[in-house]
Amino acid sequence: MTAQESEGRLLQFVQHMHAIVDEPNLPEHEILRRTGRHLHQLVAHDDWLPEAFAQPHPEFYRQYLLYGDPLDRFSVVSFVWGPGQRTPVHNHTVWGAIGMLRGAEWGQAYVARDGMSTAPAGPPERLEPGMVAFVSPGIGDVHQVWNAYDDRVSISIHVYGGNIGRIERQVFAAGEPTVKAFVSGYSGDITPNLWARAPQ
């Protein structure tokens, strides 16, 4: 594998995603199936993510924008988990696919009762490199995620059916009727140059 080929992986994935969202009236389950197939191919190789988008923070997980569709139909981000870091219980309001690139993470699904209090839905699931998981309001949209390791960084690649950094979502206090609205934004203010030394 040449350096040019590895650097072209993200560009190729974005091209596949544009082909998916450009197809009219594609049902969500088919969007997830196709997205999952291409995301699995992307995270099967840990040789393409620029170091600038793999940097942890000592206190908080980081969400770096890798690509945002100009029409806000999808976004691609790298989630960088420092040792032991975790999210609160939260939702997404759009479909999403999560591919594990480096390290490992746990995900605990929740059910929201009356749109407020939450309860765990089944046991937590562990994602290892190359694995892909899905969320959406239709199949389960509320979860908590955390780094499986207390001594190393883990990185997952997320694809969402919207510009996830601009969407108003909710954080839930587990087991309590408390909901807080939030907009996540992004860590940093740059995105990768997908066309730098990409294959011709």
XYZ file of C-alpha atoms in Angstrom:
200
model
C 0.000 0.000 0.000
C 1.491 3.311 -1.091
C 1.222 6.603 0.800
C -0.944 7.996 -2.004
C -3.401 5.105 -1.704
C -3.716 5.428 2.070
C -4.219 9.200 1.827
C -7.017 8.650 -0.700
C -9.117 6.441 1.581
C -11.122 9.267 3.150
C -11.757 10.910 -0.219
C -13.022 7.613 -1.615
C -15.309 7.147 1.383
C -16.746 10.648 0.973
C -17.371 9.935 -2.710
C -19.267 6.769 -1.780
C -21.333 8.727 0.760
C -22.267 11.333 -1.838
C -23.456 8.564 -4.166
C -25.634 7.193 -1.339
C -27.280 10.489 -0.356
C -27.693 11.526 -4.001
C -29.967 8.536 -4.640
C -33.584 9.704 -4.242
C -36.031 7.994 -1.885
C -33.474 5.563 -0.497
C -34.943 4.025 2.692
C -32.996 4.493 5.896
C -32.212 0.800 6.338
C -30.557 0.782 2.910
C -28.641 3.990 3.683
C -27.316 2.327 6.841
C -26.451 -0.895 5.032
C -24.468 0.862 2.315
C -22.866 3.312 4.713
C -21.863 0.452 6.990
C -20.243 -1.459 4.148
C -18.089 1.494 3.096
C -17.313 2.506 6.675
C -16.151 -1.025 7.426
C -13.734 -0.759 4.487
C -12.489 2.606 5.758
C -11.792 1.539 9.348
C -10.258 -1.760 8.253
C -7.066 0.280 7.636
C -5.504 2.518 10.273
C -3.153 4.394 7.974
C -5.131 7.386 6.712
C -6.314 9.592 9.612
C -4.155 12.751 9.821
C -2.502 13.204 13.215
C -4.177 16.589 13.672
C -7.530 14.766 13.898
C -6.310 12.089 16.286
C -5.237 14.284 19.201
C -6.832 13.658 22.625
C -7.666 16.200 25.297
C -6.606 15.422 28.886
C -10.153 15.920 30.222
C -12.722 15.649 27.421
C -13.335 13.461 24.385
C -12.915 15.321 21.108
C -15.045 15.371 17.959
C -13.143 16.476 14.850
C -14.985 17.251 11.627
C -13.430 15.285 8.759
C -16.025 16.202 6.146
C -19.319 18.067 6.088
C -21.648 17.787 3.109
C -22.420 21.330 1.853
C -26.152 20.484 1.934
C -25.932 19.083 5.490
C -27.043 15.617 4.324
C -24.198 13.878 6.153
C -21.044 14.517 8.146
C -17.975 12.445 8.978
C -16.124 12.922 12.261
C -13.337 11.315 14.254
C -14.113 10.733 17.925
C -10.917 10.724 19.968
C -11.189 9.245 23.449
C -8.543 9.880 26.053
C -8.029 7.147 28.655
C -11.261 6.432 30.532
C -13.281 9.206 28.879
C -17.014 8.810 28.223
C -20.054 10.631 26.914
C -23.194 11.325 28.899
C -26.359 9.483 27.879
C -27.447 11.293 24.712
C -29.395 11.024 21.474
C -28.669 11.994 17.858
C -32.060 12.670 16.145
C -30.564 11.392 12.838
C -29.160 8.080 11.626
C -25.547 7.308 12.405
C -22.866 4.692 11.809
C -19.873 4.200 14.117
C -16.724 2.441 12.916
C -13.907 1.538 15.299
C -10.511 2.596 13.969
C -8.109 2.341 16.902
C -8.362 0.957 20.422
C -11.857 -0.067 21.541
C -15.011 1.432 23.012
C -18.086 0.331 24.899
C -21.587 1.428 23.934
C -24.628 1.117 26.180
C -28.017 1.542 24.515
C -30.848 3.154 26.471
C -34.571 3.471 26.004
C -36.166 6.842 26.638
C -39.491 6.675 28.457
C -41.896 9.477 27.620
C -38.960 11.232 26.005
C -37.460 11.936 29.401
C -36.068 9.316 31.789
C -33.934 6.477 30.433
C -33.154 2.872 31.272
C -30.452 0.532 29.884
C -31.557 -1.604 26.927
C -29.585 -4.837 27.106
C -25.908 -5.257 27.980
C -23.170 -2.912 26.731
C -21.527 -3.814 23.433
C -17.797 -3.566 22.774
C -16.495 -2.305 19.431
C -13.071 -3.509 18.297
C -11.097 -2.167 15.304
C -12.906 -2.808 12.032
C -16.338 -3.227 13.645
C -19.340 -1.014 12.808
C -22.471 -0.191 14.842
C -25.577 1.869 14.052
C -27.989 4.318 15.704
C -31.118 6.070 14.497
C -34.443 7.191 15.932
C -35.983 4.145 14.246
C -33.686 1.454 15.658
C -32.468 3.084 18.864
C -31.062 6.565 19.185
C -30.090 6.962 22.843
C -26.795 5.630 24.171
C -23.678 6.239 26.210
C -20.205 5.509 24.871
C -16.831 5.271 26.593
C -13.222 4.346 25.953
C -12.677 0.680 26.750
C -9.157 1.474 27.954
C -7.982 3.413 30.989
C -4.403 3.680 29.716
C -4.575 4.533 26.022
C -6.358 6.567 23.357
C -9.167 5.067 21.281
C -10.550 6.512 18.035
C -13.808 5.830 16.225
C -15.099 7.266 12.954
C -18.728 8.407 12.943
C -20.988 9.169 9.993
C -24.286 10.962 10.603
C -27.318 11.809 8.475
C -26.864 15.537 9.023
C -24.289 18.045 10.220
C -24.001 16.581 13.708
C -22.084 19.557 15.088
C -25.019 21.879 14.323
C -27.963 19.675 15.338
C -29.729 20.357 18.629
C -29.819 17.113 20.623
C -30.494 16.025 24.189
C -28.508 14.731 27.140
C -30.348 12.503 29.606
C -29.659 11.958 33.284
C -29.805 8.162 33.529
C -32.882 6.986 35.401
C -34.106 10.523 36.103
C -36.659 12.740 34.323
C -34.030 15.318 33.400
C -33.221 16.357 29.823
C -30.827 19.068 28.663
C -30.554 20.375 25.100
C -27.097 20.762 23.568
C -25.316 21.397 20.272
C -21.982 19.614 20.208
C -20.006 21.714 17.752
C -16.578 20.441 16.723
C -13.080 20.337 18.153
C -10.809 22.561 16.096
C -11.685 24.722 13.111
C -10.080 22.918 10.156
C -10.882 19.842 8.045
C -8.506 17.554 6.146
C -7.469 18.393 2.587
C -8.986 15.353 0.867
C -7.241 16.133 -2.398
C -3.661 16.408 -1.153
C -1.667 13.767 -3.032
C -4.830 11.740 -3.661
C -4.579 9.007 -6.340
C -5.049 10.236 -9.902
